[in-house]
Short mmCIF file of C-alpha atoms and ligand atoms in Angstrom, two decimals:
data_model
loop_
_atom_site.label_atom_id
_atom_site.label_comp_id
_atom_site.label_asym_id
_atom_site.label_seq_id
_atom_site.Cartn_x
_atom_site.Cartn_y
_atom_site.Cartn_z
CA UNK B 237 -5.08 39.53 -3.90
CA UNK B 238 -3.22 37.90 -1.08
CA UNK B 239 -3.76 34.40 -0.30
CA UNK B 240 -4.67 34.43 3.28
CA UNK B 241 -2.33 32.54 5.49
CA UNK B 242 -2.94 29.14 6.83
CA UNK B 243 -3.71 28.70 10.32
CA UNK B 244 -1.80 25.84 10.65
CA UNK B 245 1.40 28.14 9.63
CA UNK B 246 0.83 29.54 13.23
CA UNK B 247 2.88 28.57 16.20
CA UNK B 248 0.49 28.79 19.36
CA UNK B 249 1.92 31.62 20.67
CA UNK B 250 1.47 33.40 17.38
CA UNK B 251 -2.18 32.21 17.59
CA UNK B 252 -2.32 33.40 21.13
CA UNK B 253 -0.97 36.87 19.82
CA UNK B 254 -3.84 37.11 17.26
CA UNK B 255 -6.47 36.28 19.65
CA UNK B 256 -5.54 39.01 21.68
CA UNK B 257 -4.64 41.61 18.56
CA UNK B 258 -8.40 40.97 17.71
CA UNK B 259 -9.65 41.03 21.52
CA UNK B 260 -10.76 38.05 22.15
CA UNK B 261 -9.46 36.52 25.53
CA UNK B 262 -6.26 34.14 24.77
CA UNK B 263 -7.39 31.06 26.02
CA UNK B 264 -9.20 30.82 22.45
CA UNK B 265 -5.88 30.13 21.01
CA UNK B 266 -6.23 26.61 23.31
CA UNK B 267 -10.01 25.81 22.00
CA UNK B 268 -8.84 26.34 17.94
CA UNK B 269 -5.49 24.09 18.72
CA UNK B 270 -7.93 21.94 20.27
CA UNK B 271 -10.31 21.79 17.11
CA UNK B 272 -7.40 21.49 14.29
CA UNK B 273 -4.63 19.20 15.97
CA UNK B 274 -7.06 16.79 18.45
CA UNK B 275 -10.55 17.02 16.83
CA UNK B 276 -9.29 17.20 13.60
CA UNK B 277 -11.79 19.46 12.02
CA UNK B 278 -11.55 20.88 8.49
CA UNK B 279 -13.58 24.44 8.69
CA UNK B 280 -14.03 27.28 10.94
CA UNK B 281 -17.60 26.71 11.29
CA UNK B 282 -17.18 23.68 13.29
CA UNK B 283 -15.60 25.02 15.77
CA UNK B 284 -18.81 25.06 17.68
CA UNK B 285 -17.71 25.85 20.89
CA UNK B 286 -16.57 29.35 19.44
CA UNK B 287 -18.79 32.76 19.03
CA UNK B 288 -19.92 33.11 15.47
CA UNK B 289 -18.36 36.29 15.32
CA UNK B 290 -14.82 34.22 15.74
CA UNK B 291 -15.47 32.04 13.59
CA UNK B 292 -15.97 34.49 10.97
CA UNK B 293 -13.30 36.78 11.65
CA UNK B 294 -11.30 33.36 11.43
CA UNK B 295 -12.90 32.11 8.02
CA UNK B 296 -11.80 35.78 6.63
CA UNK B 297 -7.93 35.91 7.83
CA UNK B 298 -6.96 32.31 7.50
CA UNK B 299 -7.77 28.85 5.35
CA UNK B 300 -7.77 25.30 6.78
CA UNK B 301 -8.83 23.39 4.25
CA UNK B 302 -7.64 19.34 3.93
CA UNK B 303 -4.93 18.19 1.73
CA UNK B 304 -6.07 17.66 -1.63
CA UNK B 305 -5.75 13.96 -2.17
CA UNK B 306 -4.91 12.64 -5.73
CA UNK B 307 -4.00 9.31 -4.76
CA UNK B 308 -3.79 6.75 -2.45
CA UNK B 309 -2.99 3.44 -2.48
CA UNK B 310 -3.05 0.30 0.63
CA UNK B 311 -0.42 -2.40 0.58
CA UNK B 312 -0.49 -6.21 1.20
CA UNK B 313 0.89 -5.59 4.46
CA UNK B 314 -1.42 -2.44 5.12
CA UNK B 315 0.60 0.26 4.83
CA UNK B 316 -0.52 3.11 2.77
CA UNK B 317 0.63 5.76 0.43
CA UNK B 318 -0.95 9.30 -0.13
CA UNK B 319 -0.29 11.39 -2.81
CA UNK B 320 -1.26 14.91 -2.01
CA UNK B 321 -1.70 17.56 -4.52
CA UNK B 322 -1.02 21.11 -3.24
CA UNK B 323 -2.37 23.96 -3.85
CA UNK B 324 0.37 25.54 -6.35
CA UNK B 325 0.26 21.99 -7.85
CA UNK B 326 3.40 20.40 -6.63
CA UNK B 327 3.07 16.80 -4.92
CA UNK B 328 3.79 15.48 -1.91
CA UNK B 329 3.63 11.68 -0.48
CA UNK B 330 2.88 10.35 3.28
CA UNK B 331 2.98 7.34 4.12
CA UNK B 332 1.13 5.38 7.40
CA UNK B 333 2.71 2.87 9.07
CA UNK B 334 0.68 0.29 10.89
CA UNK B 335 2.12 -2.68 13.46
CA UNK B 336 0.81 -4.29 16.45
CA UNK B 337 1.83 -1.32 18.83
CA UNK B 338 1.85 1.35 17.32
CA UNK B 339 1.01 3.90 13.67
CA UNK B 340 3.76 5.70 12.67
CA UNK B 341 3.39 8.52 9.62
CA UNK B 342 6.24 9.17 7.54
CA UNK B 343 6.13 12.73 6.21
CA UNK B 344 7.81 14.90 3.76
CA UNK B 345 8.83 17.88 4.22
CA UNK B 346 10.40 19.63 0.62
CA UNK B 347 8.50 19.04 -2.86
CA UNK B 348 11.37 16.96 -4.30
CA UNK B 349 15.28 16.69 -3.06
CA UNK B 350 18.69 18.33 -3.76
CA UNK B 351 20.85 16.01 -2.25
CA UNK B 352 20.71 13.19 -5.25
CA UNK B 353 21.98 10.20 -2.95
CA UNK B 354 22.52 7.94 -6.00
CA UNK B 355 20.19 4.98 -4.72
CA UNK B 356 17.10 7.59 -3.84
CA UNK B 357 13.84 8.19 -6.17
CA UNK B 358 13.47 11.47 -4.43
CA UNK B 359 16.19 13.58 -6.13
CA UNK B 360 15.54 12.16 -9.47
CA UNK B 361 13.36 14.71 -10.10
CA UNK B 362 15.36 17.24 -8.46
CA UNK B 363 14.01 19.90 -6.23
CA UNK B 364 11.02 21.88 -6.29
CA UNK B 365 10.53 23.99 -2.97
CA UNK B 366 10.15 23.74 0.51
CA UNK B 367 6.78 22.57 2.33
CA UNK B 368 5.05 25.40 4.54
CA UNK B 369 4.73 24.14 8.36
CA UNK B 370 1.42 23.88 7.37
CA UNK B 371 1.65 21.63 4.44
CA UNK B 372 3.79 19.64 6.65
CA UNK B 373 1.47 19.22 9.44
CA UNK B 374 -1.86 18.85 6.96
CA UNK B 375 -0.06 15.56 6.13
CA UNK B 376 0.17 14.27 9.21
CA UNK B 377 -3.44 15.18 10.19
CA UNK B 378 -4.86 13.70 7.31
CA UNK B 379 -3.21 10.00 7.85
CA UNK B 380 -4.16 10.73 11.42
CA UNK B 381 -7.93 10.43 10.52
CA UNK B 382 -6.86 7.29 8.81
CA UNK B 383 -5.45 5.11 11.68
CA UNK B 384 -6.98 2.32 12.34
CA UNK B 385 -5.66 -0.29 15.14
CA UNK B 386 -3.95 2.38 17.22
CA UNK B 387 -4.07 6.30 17.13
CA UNK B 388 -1.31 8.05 15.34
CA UNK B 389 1.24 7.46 18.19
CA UNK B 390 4.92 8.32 15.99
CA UNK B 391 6.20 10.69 13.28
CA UNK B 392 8.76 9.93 11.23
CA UNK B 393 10.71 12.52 8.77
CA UNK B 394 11.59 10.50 6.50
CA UNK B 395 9.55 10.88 3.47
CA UNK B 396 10.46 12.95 0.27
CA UNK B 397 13.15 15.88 0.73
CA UNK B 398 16.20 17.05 3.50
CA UNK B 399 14.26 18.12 6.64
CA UNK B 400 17.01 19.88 7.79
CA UNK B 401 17.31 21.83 4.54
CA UNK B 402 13.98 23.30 5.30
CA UNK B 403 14.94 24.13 9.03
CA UNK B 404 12.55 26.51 10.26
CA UNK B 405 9.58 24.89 8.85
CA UNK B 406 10.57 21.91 10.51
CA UNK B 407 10.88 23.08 14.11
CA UNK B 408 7.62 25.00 14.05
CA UNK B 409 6.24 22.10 12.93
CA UNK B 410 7.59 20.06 15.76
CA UNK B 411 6.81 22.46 18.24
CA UNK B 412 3.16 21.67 17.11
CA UNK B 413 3.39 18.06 17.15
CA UNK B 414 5.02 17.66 20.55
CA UNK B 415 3.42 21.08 21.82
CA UNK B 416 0.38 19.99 24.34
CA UNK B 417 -1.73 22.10 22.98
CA UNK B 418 -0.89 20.66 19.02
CA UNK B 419 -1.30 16.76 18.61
CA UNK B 420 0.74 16.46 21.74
CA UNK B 421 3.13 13.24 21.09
CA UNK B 422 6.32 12.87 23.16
CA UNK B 423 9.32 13.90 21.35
CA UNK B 424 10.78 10.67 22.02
CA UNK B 425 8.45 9.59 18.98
CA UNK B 426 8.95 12.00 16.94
CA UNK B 427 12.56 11.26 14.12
CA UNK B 428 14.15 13.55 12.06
CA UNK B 429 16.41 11.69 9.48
CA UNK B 430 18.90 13.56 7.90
CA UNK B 431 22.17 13.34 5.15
CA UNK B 432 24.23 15.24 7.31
CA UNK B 433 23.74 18.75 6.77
CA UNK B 434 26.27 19.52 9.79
CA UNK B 435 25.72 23.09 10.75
CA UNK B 436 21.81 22.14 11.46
CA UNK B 437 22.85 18.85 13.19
CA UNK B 438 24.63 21.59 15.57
CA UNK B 439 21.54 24.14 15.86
CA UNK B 440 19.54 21.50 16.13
CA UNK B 441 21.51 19.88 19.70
CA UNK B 442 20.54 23.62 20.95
CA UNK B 443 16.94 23.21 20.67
CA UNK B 444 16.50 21.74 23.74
CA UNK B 445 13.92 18.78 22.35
CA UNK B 446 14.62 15.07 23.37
CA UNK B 447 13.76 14.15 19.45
CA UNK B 448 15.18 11.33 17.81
CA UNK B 449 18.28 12.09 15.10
CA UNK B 450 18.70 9.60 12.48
CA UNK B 451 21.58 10.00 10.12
CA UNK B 452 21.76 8.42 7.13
CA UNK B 453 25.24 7.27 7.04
CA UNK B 454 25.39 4.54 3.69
CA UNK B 455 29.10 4.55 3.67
CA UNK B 456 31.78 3.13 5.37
CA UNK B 457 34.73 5.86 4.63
CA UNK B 458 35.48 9.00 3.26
CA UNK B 459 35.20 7.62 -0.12
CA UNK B 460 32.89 5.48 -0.36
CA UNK B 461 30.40 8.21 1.12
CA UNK B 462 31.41 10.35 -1.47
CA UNK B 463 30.28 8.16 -4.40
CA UNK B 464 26.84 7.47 -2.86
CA UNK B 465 25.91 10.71 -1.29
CA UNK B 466 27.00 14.15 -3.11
CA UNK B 467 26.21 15.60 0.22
CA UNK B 468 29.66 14.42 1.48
CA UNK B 469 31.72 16.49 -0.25
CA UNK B 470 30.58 19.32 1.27
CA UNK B 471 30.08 17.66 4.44
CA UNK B 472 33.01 14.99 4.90
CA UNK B 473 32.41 11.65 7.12
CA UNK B 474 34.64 12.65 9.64
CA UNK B 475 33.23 15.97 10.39
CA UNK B 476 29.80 14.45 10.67
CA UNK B 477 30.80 12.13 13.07
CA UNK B 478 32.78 14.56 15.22
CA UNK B 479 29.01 16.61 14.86
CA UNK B 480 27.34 13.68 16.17
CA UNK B 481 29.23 12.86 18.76
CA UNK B 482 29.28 16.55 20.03
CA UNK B 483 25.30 16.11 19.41
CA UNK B 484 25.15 12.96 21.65
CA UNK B 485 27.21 14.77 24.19
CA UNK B 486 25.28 18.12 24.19
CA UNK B 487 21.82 16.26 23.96
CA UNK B 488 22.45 13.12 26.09
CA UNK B 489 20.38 11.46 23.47
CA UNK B 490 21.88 8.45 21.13
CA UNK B 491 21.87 8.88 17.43
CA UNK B 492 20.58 6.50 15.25
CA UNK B 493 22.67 5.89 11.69
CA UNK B 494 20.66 4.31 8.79
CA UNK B 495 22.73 2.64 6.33
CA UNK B 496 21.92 0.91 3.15
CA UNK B 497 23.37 -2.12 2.48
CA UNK B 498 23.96 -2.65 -1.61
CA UNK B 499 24.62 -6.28 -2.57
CA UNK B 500 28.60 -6.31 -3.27
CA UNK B 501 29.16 -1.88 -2.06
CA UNK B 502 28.34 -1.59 1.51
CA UNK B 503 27.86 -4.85 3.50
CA UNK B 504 31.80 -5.82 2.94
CA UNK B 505 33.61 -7.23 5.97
CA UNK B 506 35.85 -4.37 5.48
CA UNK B 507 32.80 -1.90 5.85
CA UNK B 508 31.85 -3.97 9.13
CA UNK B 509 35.41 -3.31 10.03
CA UNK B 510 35.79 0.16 9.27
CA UNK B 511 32.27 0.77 10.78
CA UNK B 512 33.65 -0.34 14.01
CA UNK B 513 36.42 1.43 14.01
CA UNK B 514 34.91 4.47 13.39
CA UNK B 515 31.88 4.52 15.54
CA UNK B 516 33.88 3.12 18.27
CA UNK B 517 32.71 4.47 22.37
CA UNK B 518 29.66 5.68 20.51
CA UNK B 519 25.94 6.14 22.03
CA UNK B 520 24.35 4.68 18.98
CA UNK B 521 22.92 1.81 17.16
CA UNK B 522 22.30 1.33 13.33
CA UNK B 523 19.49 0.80 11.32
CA UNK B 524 20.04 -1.32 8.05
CA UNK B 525 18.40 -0.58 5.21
CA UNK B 526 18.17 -3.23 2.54
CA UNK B 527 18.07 -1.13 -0.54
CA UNK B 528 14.71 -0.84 -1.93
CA UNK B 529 14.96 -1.30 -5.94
CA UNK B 530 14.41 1.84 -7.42
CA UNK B 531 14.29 1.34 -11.48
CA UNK B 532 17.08 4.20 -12.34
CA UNK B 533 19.68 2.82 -10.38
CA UNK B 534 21.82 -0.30 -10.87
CA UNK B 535 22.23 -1.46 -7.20
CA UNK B 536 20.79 -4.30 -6.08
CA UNK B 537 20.11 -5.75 -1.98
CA UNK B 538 21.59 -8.69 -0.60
CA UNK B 539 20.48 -11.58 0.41
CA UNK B 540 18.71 -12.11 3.13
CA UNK B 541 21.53 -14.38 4.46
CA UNK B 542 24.17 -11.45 3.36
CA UNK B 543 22.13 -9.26 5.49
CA UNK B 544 22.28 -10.70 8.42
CA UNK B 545 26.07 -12.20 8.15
CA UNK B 546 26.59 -8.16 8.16
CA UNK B 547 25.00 -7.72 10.90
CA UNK B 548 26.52 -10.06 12.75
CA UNK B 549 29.70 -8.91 11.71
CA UNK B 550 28.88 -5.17 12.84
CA UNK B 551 28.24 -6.61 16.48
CA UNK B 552 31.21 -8.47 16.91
CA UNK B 553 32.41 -4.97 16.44
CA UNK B 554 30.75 -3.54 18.82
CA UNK B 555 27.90 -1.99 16.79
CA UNK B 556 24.42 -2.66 17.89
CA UNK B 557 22.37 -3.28 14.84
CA UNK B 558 18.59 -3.84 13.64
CA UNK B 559 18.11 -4.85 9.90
CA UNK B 560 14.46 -2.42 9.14
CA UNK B 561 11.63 -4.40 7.45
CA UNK B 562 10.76 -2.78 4.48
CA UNK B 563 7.20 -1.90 4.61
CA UNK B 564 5.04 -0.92 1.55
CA UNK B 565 6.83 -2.09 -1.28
CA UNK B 566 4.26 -2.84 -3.51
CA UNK B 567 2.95 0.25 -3.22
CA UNK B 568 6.12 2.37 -4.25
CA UNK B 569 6.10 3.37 0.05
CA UNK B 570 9.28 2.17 0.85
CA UNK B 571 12.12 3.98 1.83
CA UNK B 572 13.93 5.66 -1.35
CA UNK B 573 10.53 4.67 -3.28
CA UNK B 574 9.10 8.38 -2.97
CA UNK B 575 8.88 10.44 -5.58
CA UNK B 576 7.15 13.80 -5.98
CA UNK B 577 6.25 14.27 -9.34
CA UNK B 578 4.33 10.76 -9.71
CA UNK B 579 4.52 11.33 -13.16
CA UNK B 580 7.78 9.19 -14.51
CA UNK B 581 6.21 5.85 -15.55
CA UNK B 582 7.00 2.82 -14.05
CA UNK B 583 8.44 -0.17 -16.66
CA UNK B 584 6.30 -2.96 -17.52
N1 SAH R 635 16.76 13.30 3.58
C1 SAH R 635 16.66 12.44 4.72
C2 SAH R 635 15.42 11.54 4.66
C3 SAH R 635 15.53 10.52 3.56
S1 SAH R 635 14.51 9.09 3.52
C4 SAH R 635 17.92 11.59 4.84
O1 SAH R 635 18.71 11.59 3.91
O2 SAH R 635 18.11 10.95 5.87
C5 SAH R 635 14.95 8.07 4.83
C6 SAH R 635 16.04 7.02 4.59
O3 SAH R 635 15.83 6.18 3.45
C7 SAH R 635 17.41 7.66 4.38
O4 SAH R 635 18.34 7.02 5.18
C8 SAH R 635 17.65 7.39 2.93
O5 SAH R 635 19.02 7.45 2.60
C9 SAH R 635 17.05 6.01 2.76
N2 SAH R 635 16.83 5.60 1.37
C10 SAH R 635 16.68 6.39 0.30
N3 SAH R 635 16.52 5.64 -0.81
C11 SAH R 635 16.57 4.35 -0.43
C12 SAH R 635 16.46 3.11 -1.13
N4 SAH R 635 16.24 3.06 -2.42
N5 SAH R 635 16.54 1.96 -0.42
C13 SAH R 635 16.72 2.00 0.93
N6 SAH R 635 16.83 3.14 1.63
C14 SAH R 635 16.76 4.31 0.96
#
């Protein structure tokens, strides 16, 4: 028998188009967005402000059930990890962010990774499938019930897997985060980080959102791209930065790069140099990411000291540039630290 779909997997006009298919007047589309995305309820039934004969017809065509949770785990700092088990098995992880302004969730968006960038737990395992809009939004409304301080205010895509590998998903799930109708938060806070899968960079400057593009960027030329990220073969530095220009241009929005820094590979003074040269006249600032240890690989982060001496060194070139706080670390949360299957142990 056919699973029946999950609500969630419905854009609101598609929900809109139901309502009416069943006859029921449209603006019930508004009261069921209203029940999944802002009250955050888990069944049909209670959706109380609905006719029972809705909320059966619902409870027979679609499921919105939670996220099976198999894990979950609070760091020192207060950041926490979920493991979610879905419903064909695979794994997924999310991870909330707390500060003093704000809760960010980090969310994944493909059951493991093709892109095996050589410093990243997520491709170890290699690559499962692609997450349903659904499964994509069910994480981010389950670590919604779980903020604390300050309401879920930012999504970040930057948990396990290439969101722009899984493309369609992604926008419809988008649409329903920024949608007014969905969860309703600004696109400005919403961040899609990606390797640099260029032909999606380009569809995605036609979409019309103000999002936020991250790129992760992790080398400083042609070459040394290549030996980090397999992805840059196929998609060479200097074409991605021609596609990100042509993004800033198209978008008027500034791109963000992420990029790694690997005690004694990428925080050089010739990578400062060559960083400058080739981001030069660009609307963008970087984001450096001290490499979080991940037990397969060799690499190892620099000092704090080395840290910022590169950063210094990227702004006398011109770059502006933030060195990220890694959050979560004792809790395998940090960025790189995801991994799907959960099931490699850690040493001792
Ligand atoms: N597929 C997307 C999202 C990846 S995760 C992308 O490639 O951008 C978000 C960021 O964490 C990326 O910049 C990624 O390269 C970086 N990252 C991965 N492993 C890391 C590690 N071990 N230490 C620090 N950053 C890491």
């Amino acid at each position: 028998m056919k699973q029946p779909n999950d609500i969630r997997d419905l854009s609101f006009s598609e929900l809109a188009d139901y309502c009416k298919q069943i006859g029921e007047p449209v603006f019930r589309a508004g009261q069921i967005f209203d029940w999944i995305y802002q009250k955050g309820v888990d069944s049909f039934a209670d959706m109380t402000n609905l006719t029972k004969g809705l909320r059966e017809q619902l409870q027979k065509d679609f499921v919105l059930g939670p996220l099976e949770v198999e894990k979950q785990l609070t760091s020192n700092d207060q950041t926490q990890k979920f493991l979610f088990r879905l419903s064909d098995k695979e794994r997924v992880e999310a991870v909330l962010i707390p500060t003093e302004t704000r809760t960010t969730v980090c969310v994944s968006t493909q059951a493991g990774c093709k892109f095996g960038c050589r410093f990243c737990a997520s491709g170890i395992g290699g690559w499962s499938r692609d997450l349903s809009s659904a499964e994509i939004l069910s994480q981010i409304l389950y670590v919604k019930k779980q903020a604390k301080q300050h309401p879920l205010s930012h999504v970040v895509f930057m948990g396990t897997g290439e969101p722009l590998d899984n493309y369609e998903n992604l926008l419809k799930a988008i649409r329903v985060i920024n949608g007014k109708e969905g969860l309703n938060i600004a696109a400005r806070r919403i961040t899609v980080s990606t390797c640099g899968v260029i032909p999606k960079i380009q569809q995605l400057s036609r979409e019309g959102l103000q999002i936020e593009l991250a790129v992760s960027l992790h080398g400083y030329s042609n070459e040394s791209r290549k030996v980090l990220m397999p992805v840059n073969k196929k998609y060479p530095m200097k074409d991605l930065i021609e596609a990100c220009r042509e993004y800033i241009q198209k978008t008027k929005r500034q791109v963000t790069f992420e990029y790694i820094l690997l005690k004694s590979v990428t925080c050089s003074n010739e990578a400062a140099r060559e960083l400058g040269r080739l981001l030069k006249g660009m609307i963008c600032k970087m984001n450096l990411i001290p490499y979080n240890k991940v037990w397969e690989f060799d690499y190892e982060p620099p000092s704090p000291s080395e840290a910022i001496a590169f950063k210094d060194q990227l702004e006398r070139y011109g770059i502006h540039a933030t060195i990220r706080v890694p959050r979560g670390r004792d809790v395998g949360a940090a960025c790189g630290q995801l991994r799907h299957t959960n099931q490699v142990p850690e040493p001792v």
